Amino acid sequence: MKPNILFRNLVKIPIHRATKAGIFEAEDSLAAEEPLEIVIAFGALHQRRKQSISVTMRTPTGHDFELALGFLLTEGIINGYEDVISVRYTANLLDETAQLNVVQVDLQPFITFDVDKLKRHFYTSSSCGVCGKASIDMIETTSCFWLAEGLPLVKSAILFELPEKLRQAQSVFDSTGAIHAAALFNTSGTLIALREDVGRHNALDKLIGWAMQHEMLPLQHSILLVSGRSSFELVQKALMAGIPILAAVGAPSSLAVQLAHENNMTVIGFLKNYRFNIYSSFERIANT
């Protein structure tokens, strides 16, 4: 598969900055935001069909293929990388300076799904993702990885260190202050991978897509840390990738905690300043 073309993730603009000394001309950096359309090609090889299934606002960091793959996995359309023939941009690849905003994923001919459900499309924005009821139905009807009760066991001291490690690794956030991150750690607290985006759900889809490409699913011995709050959708996506522990700097929503309880996932909130709350499956966290 052709690798992603590296996009700009920052946009510098002229501004005016006000201080006690007055108003001055200056320059500021903003997180780049561009639409990405995800298209799938499916069916028998001699009779392929195409369907646009998502238009999402994302940060064009060069991880679009990971984003598309992660989205398809977490929405239950594919079960793994083996279900994919190819991932490519549908724009002119000869012009690498062009902003390529359409990714096509070609599925294996044996992949089947309810086409009528796809026709409703998954239009998303950078602030919220797939509507809750549809996603709850997806979790209930799509098989996902089973989480072992009480495993893995993680020391609380390891968790205390994660926010600073995340902060140090967030290169785009340092420049803009306006971007979300999703980071994967092992149970020893070592950073495995990190992805950033203006949409928290996009950042996680990128991370899961990366893990899929590296044949790491299910992520049953890992910790997911997100830079904002834990929403229902983030729990759903983490469950689809087999992640047992989801930690967040902010608070979880009630629906996120409910879904985590039902699926034996550990949800941690307010992980900062050497403290955190455990909202579900506390037995995975060791008091050391």
Short mmCIF file of C-alpha atoms in Angstrom, two decimals, residues 152-160 276 278 282-288:
data_model
loop_
_atom_site.label_atom_id
_atom_site.label_comp_id
_atom_site.label_asym_id
_atom_site.label_seq_id
_atom_site.Cartn_x
_atom_site.Cartn_y
_atom_site.Cartn_z
CA PRO A 152 -3.99 -6.62 32.96
CA LEU A 153 -3.06 -5.46 36.46
CA VAL A 154 -1.54 -1.96 36.45
CA LYS A 155 0.09 -0.10 39.33
CA SER A 156 -1.43 3.26 40.17
CA ALA A 157 2.10 4.72 40.23
CA ILE A 158 2.40 3.89 36.51
CA LEU A 159 -0.83 5.74 35.75
CA PHE A 160 0.30 8.82 37.67
CA PHE A 276 -7.58 9.84 39.52
CA ILE A 278 -11.88 4.76 38.85
CA PHE A 282 -11.40 -1.10 39.61
CA GLU A 283 -9.80 -4.54 40.12
CA ARG A 284 -7.31 -3.88 37.30
CA ILE A 285 -5.64 -1.09 39.29
CA ALA A 286 -3.14 -2.04 41.99
CA ASN A 287 -2.86 0.25 45.03
CA THR A 288 0.90 0.87 44.82
#
